[in-house]
Short mmCIF file of C-alpha atoms in Angstrom, two decimals:
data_model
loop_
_atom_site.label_atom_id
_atom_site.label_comp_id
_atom_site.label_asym_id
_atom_site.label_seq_id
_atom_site.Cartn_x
_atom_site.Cartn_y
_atom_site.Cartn_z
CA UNK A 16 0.00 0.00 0.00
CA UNK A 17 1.39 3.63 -0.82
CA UNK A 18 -0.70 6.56 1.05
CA UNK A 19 0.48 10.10 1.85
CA UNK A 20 -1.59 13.20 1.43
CA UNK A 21 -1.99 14.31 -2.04
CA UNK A 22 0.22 17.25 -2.93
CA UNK A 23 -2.02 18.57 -5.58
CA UNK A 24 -5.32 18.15 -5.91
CA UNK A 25 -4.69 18.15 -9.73
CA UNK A 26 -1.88 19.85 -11.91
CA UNK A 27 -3.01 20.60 -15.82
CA UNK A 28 -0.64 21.89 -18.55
CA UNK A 29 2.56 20.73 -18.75
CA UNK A 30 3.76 18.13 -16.89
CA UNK A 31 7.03 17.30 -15.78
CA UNK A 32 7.74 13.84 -13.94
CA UNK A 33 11.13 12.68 -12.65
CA UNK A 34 10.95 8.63 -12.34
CA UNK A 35 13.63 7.83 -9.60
CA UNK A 36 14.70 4.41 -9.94
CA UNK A 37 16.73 1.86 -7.89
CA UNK A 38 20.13 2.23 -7.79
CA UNK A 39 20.62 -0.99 -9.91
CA UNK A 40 18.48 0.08 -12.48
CA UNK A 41 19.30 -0.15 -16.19
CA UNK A 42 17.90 3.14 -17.86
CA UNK A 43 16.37 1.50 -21.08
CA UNK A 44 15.96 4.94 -23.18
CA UNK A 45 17.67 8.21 -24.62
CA UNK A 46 17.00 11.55 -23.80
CA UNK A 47 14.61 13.28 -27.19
CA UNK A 48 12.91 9.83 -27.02
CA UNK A 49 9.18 9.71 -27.51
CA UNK A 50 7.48 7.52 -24.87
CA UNK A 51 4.20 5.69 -24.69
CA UNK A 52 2.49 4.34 -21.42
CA UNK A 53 3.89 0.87 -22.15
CA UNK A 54 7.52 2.42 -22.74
CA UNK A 55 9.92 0.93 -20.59
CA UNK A 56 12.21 3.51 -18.89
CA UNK A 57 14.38 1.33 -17.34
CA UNK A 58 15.17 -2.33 -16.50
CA UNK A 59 15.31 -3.59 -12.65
CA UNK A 60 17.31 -6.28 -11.59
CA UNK A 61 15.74 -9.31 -9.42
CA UNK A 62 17.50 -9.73 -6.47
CA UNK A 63 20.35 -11.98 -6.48
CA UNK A 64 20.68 -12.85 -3.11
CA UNK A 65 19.79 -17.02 -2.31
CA UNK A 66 17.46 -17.43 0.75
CA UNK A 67 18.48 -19.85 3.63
CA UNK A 68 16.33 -21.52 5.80
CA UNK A 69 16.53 -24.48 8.58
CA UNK A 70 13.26 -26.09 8.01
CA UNK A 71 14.26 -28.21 10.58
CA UNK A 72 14.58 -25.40 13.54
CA UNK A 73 11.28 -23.80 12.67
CA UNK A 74 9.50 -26.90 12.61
CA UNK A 75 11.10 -28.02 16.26
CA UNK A 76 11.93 -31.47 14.59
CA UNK A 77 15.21 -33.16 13.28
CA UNK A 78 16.90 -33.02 10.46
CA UNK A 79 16.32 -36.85 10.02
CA UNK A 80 12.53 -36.35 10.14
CA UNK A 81 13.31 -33.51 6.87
CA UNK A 82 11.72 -36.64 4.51
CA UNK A 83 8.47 -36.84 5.96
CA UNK A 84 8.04 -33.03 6.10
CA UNK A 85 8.73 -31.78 3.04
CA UNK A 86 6.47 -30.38 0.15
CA UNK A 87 9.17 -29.29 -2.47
CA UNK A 88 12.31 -30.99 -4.28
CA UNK A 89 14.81 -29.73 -5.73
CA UNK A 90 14.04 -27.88 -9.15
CA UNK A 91 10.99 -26.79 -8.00
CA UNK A 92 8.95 -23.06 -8.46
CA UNK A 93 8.33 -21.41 -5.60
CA UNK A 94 5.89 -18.15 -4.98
CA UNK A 95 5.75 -15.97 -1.83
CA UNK A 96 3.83 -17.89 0.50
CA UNK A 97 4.52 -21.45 -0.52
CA UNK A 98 4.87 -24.35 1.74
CA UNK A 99 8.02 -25.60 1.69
CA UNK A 100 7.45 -28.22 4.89
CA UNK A 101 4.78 -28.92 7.22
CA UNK A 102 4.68 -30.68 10.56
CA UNK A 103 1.19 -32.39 12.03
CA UNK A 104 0.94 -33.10 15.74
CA UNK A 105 -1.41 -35.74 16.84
CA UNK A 106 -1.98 -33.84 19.99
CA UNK A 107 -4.84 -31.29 18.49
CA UNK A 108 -3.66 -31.80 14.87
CA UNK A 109 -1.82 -28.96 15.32
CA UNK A 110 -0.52 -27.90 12.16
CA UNK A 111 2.93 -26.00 11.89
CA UNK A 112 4.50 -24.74 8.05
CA UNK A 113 7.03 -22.94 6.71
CA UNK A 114 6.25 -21.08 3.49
CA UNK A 115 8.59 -19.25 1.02
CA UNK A 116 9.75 -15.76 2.13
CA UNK A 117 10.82 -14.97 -1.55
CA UNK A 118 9.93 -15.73 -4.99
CA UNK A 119 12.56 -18.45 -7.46
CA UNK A 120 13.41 -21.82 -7.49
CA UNK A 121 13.99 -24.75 -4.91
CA UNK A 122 17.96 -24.86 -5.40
CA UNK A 123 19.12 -27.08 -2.86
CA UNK A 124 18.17 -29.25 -0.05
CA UNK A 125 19.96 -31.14 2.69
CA UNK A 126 18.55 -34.65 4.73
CA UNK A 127 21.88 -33.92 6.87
CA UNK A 128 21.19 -30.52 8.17
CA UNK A 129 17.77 -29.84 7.40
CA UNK A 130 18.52 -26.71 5.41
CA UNK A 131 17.00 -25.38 2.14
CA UNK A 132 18.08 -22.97 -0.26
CA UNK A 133 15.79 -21.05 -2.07
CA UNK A 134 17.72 -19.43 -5.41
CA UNK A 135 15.50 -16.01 -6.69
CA UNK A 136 14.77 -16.59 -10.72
CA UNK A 137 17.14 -14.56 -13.03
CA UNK A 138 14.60 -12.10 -14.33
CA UNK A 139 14.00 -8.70 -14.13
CA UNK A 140 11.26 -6.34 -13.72
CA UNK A 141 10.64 -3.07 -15.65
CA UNK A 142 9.45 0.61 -14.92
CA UNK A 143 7.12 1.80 -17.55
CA UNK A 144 6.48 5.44 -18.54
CA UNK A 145 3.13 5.52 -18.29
CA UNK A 146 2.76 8.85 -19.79
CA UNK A 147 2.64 9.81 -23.49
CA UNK A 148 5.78 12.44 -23.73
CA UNK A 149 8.99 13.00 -24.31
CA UNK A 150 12.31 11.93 -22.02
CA UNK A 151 13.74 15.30 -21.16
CA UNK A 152 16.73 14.20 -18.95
CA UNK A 153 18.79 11.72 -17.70
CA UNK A 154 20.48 11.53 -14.72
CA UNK A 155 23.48 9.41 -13.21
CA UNK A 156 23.61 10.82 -9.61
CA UNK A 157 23.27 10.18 -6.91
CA UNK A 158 20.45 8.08 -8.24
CA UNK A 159 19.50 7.01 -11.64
CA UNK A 160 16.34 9.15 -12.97
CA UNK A 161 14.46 9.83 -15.68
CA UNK A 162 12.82 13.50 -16.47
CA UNK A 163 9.96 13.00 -18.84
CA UNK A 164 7.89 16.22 -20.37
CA UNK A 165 3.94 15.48 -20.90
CA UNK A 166 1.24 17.86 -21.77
CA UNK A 167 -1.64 16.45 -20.02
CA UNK A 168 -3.31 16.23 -16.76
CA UNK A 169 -1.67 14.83 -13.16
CA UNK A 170 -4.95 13.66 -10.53
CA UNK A 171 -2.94 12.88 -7.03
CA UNK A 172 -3.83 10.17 -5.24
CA UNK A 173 -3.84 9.94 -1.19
CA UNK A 174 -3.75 6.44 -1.32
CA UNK A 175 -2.97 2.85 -3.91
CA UNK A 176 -2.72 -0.24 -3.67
CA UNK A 177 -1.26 -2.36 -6.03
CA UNK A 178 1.47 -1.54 -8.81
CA UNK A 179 1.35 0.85 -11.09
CA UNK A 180 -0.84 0.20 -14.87
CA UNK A 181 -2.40 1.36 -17.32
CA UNK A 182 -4.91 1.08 -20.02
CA UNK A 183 -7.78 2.75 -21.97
CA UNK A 184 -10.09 4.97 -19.57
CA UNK A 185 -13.76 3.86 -19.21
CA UNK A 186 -15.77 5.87 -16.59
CA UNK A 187 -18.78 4.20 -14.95
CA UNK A 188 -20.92 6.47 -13.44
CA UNK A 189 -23.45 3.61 -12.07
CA UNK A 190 -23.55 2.17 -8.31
CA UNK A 191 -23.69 -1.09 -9.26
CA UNK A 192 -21.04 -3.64 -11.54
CA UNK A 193 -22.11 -3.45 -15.22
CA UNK A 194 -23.88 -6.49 -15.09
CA UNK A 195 -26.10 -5.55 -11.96
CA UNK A 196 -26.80 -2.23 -14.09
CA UNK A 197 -28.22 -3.70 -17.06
CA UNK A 198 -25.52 -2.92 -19.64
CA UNK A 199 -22.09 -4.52 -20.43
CA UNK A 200 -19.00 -2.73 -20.90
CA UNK A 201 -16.02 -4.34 -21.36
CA UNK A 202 -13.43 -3.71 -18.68
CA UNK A 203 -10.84 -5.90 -19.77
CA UNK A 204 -7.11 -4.31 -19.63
CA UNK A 205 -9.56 -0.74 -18.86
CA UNK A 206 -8.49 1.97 -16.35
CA UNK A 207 -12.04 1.96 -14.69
CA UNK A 208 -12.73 5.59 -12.87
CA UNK A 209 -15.62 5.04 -10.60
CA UNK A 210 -17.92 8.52 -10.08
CA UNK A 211 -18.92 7.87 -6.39
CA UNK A 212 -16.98 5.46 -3.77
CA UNK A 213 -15.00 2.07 -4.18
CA UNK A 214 -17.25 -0.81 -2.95
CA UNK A 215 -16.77 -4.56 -2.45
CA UNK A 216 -19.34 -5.73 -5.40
CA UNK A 217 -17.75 -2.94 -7.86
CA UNK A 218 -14.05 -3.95 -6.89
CA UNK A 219 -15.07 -7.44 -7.11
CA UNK A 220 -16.38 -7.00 -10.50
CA UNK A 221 -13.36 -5.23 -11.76
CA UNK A 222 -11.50 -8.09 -10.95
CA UNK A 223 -13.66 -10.47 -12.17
CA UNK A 224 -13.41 -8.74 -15.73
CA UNK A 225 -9.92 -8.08 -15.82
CA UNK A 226 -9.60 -4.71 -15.49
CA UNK A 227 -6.11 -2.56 -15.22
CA UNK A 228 -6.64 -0.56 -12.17
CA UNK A 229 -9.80 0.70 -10.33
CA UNK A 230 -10.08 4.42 -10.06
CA UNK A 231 -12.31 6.49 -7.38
CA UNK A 232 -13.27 9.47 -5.87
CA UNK A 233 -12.73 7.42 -2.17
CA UNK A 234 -14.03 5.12 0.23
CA UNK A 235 -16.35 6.03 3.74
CA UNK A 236 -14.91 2.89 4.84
CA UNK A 237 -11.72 0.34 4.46
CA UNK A 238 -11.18 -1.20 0.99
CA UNK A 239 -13.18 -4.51 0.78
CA UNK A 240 -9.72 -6.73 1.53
CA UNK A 241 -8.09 -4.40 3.64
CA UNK A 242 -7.89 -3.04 6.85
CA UNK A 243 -5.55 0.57 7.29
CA UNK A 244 -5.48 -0.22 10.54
CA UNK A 245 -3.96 -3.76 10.48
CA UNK A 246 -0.40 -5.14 11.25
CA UNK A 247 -0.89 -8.01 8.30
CA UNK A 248 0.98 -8.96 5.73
CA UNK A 249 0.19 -6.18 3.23
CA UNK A 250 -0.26 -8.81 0.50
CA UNK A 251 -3.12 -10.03 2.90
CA UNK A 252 -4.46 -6.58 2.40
CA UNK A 253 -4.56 -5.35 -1.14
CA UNK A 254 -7.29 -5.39 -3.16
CA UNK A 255 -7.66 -8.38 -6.15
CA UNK A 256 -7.42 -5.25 -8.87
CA UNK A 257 -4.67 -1.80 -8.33
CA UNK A 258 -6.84 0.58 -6.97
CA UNK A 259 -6.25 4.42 -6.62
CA UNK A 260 -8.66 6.38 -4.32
CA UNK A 261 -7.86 10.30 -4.79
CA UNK A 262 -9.49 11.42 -1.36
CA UNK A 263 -8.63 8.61 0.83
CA UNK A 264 -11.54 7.35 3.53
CA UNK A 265 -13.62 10.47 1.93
CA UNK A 266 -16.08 10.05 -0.86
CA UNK A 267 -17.12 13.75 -1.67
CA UNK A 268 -18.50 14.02 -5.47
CA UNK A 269 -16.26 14.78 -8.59
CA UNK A 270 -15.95 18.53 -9.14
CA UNK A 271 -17.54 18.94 -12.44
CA UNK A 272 -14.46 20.06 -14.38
CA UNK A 273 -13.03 16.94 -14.17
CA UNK A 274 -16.09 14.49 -14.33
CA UNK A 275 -16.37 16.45 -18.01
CA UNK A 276 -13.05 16.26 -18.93
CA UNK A 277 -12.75 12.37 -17.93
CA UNK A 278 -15.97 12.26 -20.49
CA UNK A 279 -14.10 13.29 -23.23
CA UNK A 280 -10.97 11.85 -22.48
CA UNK A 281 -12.94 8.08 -22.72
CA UNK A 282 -10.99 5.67 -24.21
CA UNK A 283 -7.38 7.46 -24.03
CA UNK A 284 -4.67 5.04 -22.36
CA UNK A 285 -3.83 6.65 -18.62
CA UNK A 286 -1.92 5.46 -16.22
CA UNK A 287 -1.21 4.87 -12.79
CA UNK A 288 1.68 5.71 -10.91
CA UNK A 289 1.02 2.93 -8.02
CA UNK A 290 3.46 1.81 -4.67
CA UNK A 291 6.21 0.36 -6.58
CA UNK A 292 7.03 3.99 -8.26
CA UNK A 293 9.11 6.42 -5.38
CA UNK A 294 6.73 9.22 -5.73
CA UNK A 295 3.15 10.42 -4.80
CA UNK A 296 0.26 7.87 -6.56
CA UNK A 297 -1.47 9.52 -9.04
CA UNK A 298 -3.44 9.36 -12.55
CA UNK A 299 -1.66 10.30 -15.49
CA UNK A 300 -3.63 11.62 -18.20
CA UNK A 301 -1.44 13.20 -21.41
CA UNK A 302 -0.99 12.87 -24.99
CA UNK A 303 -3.03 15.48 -27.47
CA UNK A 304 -6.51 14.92 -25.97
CA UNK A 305 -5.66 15.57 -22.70
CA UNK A 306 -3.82 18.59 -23.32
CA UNK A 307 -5.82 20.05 -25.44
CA UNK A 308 -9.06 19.63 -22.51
CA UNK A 309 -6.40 20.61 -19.23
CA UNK A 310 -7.61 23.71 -19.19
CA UNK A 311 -11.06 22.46 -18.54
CA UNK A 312 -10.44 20.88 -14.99
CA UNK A 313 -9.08 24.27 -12.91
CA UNK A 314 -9.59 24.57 -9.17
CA UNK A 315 -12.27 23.87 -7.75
CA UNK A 316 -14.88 27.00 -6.53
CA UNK A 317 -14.32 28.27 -3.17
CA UNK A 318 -15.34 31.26 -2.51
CA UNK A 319 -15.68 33.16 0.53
CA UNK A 320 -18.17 31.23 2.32
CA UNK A 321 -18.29 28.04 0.86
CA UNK A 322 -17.88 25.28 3.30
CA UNK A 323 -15.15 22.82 2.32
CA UNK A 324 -13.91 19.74 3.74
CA UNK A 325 -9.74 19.31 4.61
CA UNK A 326 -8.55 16.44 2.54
CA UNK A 327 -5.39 15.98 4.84
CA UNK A 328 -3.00 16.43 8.22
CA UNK A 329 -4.39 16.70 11.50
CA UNK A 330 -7.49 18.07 10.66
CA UNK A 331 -8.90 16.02 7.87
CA UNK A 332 -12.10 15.57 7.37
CA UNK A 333 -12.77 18.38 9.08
CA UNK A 334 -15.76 20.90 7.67
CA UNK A 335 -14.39 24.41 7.24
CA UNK A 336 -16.27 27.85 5.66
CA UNK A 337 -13.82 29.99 3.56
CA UNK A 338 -12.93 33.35 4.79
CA UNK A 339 -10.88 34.18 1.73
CA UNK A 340 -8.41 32.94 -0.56
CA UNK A 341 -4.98 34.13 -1.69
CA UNK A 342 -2.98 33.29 -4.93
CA UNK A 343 0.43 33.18 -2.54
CA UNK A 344 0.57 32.09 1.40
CA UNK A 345 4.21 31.32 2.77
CA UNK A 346 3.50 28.40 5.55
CA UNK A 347 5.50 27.27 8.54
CA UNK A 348 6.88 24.66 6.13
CA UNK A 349 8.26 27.06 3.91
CA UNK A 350 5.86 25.94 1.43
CA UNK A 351 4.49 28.89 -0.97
CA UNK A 352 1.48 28.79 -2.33
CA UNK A 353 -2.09 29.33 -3.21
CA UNK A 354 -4.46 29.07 0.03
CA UNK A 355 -7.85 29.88 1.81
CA UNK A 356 -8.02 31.28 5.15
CA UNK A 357 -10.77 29.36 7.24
CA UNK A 358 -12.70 29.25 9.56
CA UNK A 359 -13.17 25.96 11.99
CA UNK A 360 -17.14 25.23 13.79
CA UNK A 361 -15.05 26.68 17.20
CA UNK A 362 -14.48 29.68 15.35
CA UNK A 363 -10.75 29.33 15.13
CA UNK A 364 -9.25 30.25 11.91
CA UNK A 365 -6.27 29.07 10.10
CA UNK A 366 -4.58 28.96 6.42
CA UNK A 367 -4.99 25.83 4.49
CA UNK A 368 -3.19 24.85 0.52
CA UNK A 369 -6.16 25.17 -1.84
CA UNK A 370 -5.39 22.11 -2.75
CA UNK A 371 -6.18 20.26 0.44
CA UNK A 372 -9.91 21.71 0.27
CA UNK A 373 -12.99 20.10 -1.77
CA UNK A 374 -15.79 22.30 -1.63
CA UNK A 375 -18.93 20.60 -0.21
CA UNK A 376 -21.78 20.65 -2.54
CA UNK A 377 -23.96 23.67 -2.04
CA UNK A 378 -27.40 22.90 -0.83
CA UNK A 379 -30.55 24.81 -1.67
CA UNK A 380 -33.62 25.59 0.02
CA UNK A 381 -36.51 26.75 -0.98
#
C-alpha cells in the first residue's frame, strides 16, 4: 500500500515527472525519445541474493525427520507464501509450516542438516512510462532518474494499492457492476474511474473482468480486503485489482471540471503511478486529448463562504467555511502557495493549501 496526502489536488498543462529508480536500475531509453504508457524507462534487476532456511529449527523437529516433512524438491517453483514443509501433531492436529519468504526456485536441499536454499529466478522487472511524452533528462547521480515532459493532466492520489498500470479509460458512473446495471462494458485491460466510492461488489467485478486498475473518488470505509489499521501482511491486504482512491476514507462528489473532462478523455490510455514507483500515486492523463481539454479541470470553486472539507493532516475531514483565498501564502513549512483562510465550527481560523480543500456541494432551500 502507498498513502500520503496528495500534494495537488490536480496539476493541468505541462507536466514534468522525474521517475527515480533503484540504484541498480538499467535506464532503457535516450534523452529526445518519444514515450508511450507501455515504454519501458528502465530495466530492474531481481535480487540476487539465495534465501536460507533451517526447516528443521522452525518446525522443532530433526533433520532426520526432513523426509516426511517436506512439500518441495529440488528444481521446483516457488511463490511468496509457498509451503516448503509442514509438521502435524497428533496432539490437536496442530498444524505448523514454513512457506517461502521470496519468490525463485527450490535450489538445494539437505537430509543432513535440514537446510533449504531457495535461489530467486534470473529475471528482471521493468518501470514503464506511463505517460505519453517525451524523455527530457537523464540523470546518473546520486540516483538514476528519468525526467519525462507530458502535456496532459496529473490527478494525485492519497492512497494505492497495487502496482502501477495502465490502459484505456472507461468511466462508470453507475452504483452497481455493469452487469447488476443492465448494460455490459467491457473492462478488460480498462483503467475503470468510478464517479462515487469504491465498494466490495464494484471492486469485485473489476477483478472479475480483468480490469487494469480501479479508479475512485474514495471510500467512507476500508477497501473490501483491507484493513488501514492492520499489522498483516500487506499482501493479505490489497485489493484483487490496483486501486487508486484520490481522497482517501472520503467520498465527496467529482468537481464537475473533471467528471467532463474524464468524459471526453474516454478511451485514451492513462496510467497509474502505483506503490512500486518512489513518488506520490497519481493518474496520469497526457498525450493530445488531454492537453488540449487541461484547461477544462481548474480549481475547484471556493469562494468566501463556501464550506469545504480538509482532505489531509491533523485536521482532515474536518468541515471548514472559507474566509478568503490568496494566490500566494508562505506556511510554517516554507511551502508557498495558493491558500484559503478558514474558519473551523469553534471559530478558530487558520490557512490551508487550496489544494487540500474540496468544496462541499452547495445545498438549496426553498
Amino acid at each position: 500500500m502507498n498513502g500520503q496526502p496528495p500534494g495537488t489536488a490536480w496539476e493541468a498543462g505541462h507536466l514534468t515527472r522525474r521517475i527515480v529508480l533503484p540504484p541498480d536500475a538499467e535506464i532503457a531509453v535516450a534523452v529526445g525519445q518519444q514515450v508511450e504508457p507501455a515504454t519501458t524507462l528502465a530495466h530492474v534487476p531481481a535480487a540476487s541474493t539465495p534465501v536460507v532456511l533451517s526447516l528443521s529449527s522452525e518446525l522443532g523437529t530433526s533433520a532426520a525427520r526432513m523426509a516426511d516433512h517436506l512439500t518441495v524438491e529440488v528444481g521446483d517453483t516457488v511463490e511468496v507464501g509457498t509451503v516448503l514443509a509442514e509438521r502435524r501433531s497428533f496432539v490437536g492436529m496442530r498444524r505448523q509450516t514454513v512457506t517461502a519468504p521470496q519468490a525463485g526456485h527450490v535450489a538445494f536441499v539437505s537430509m543432513d542438516t535440514g537446510t533449504i536454499i531457495i535461489h530467486p529466478d534470473d529475471s528482471a522487472t521493468t518501470m514503464p512510462a506511463l505517460v505519453y511524452g517525451t524523455v527530457a533528462a537523464l540523470e546518473e547521480a546520486p540516483v538514476p532518474t528519468v525526467v519525462l515532459d507530458a502535456p496532459g493532466v496529473a490527478i494525485a492520489g492519497a492512497l494505492s494499492f497495487g502496482e502501477s498500470s495502465w490502459g484505456p479509460l472507461i468511466l462508470w458512473e453507475e452504483p452497481d457492476p455493469p452487469a447488476a446495471a443492465g448494460g455490459w462494458t467491457s473492462w478488460e485491460g480498462a483503467v475503470v474511474f468510478l464517479r462515487g466510492e469504491a465498494t466490495a461488489d464494484l471492486l469485485a467485478s473489476a477483478a472479475e473482468h480483468r480490469a487494469a486498475a480501479v479508479v475512485a473518488p474514495g471510500s467512507t470505509a476500508p477497501l473490501p480486503g483491507t484493513d488501514w489499521h492492520s499489522t498483516a501482511p500487506e499482501s493479505e491486504l490489497s485489493p484483487a485489482v490496483p486501486t487508486l482512491l484520490i481522497y482517501g476514507q472520503l467520498a465527496p462528489a467529482l468537481p464537475d471540471g473533471m467528471l467532463h473532462a474524464l468524459r471526453s478523455l474516454a478511451g485514451t490510455t492513462v496510467g497509474i503511478a502505483g506503490a512500486d514507483q518512489r513518488g506520490a500515486p497519481e493518474l496520469l492523463l497526457t498525450g493530445p486529448a488531454a492537453g488540449d481539454t487541461a484547461e477544462r479541470i481548474g480549481q475547484p470553486s471556493l469562494k468566501p463562504g463556501r464550506d469545504a472539507v480538509i482532505l489531509c493532516g491533523a485536521l482532515a475531514s474536518t468541515v471548514v467555511r472559507v474566509i478568503k483565498t490568496t494566490e500566494t501564502h508562505l506556511f510554517q513549512s516554507e511551502w508557498r502557495g495558493p491558500a484559503a483562510q478558514v474558519e473551523a465550527a469553534d471559530g478558530s481560523t487558520l490557512w490551508a493549501p487550496l489544494v487540500s480543500l474540496v468544496p462541499l456541494p452547495t445545498v438549496r432551500s426553498d
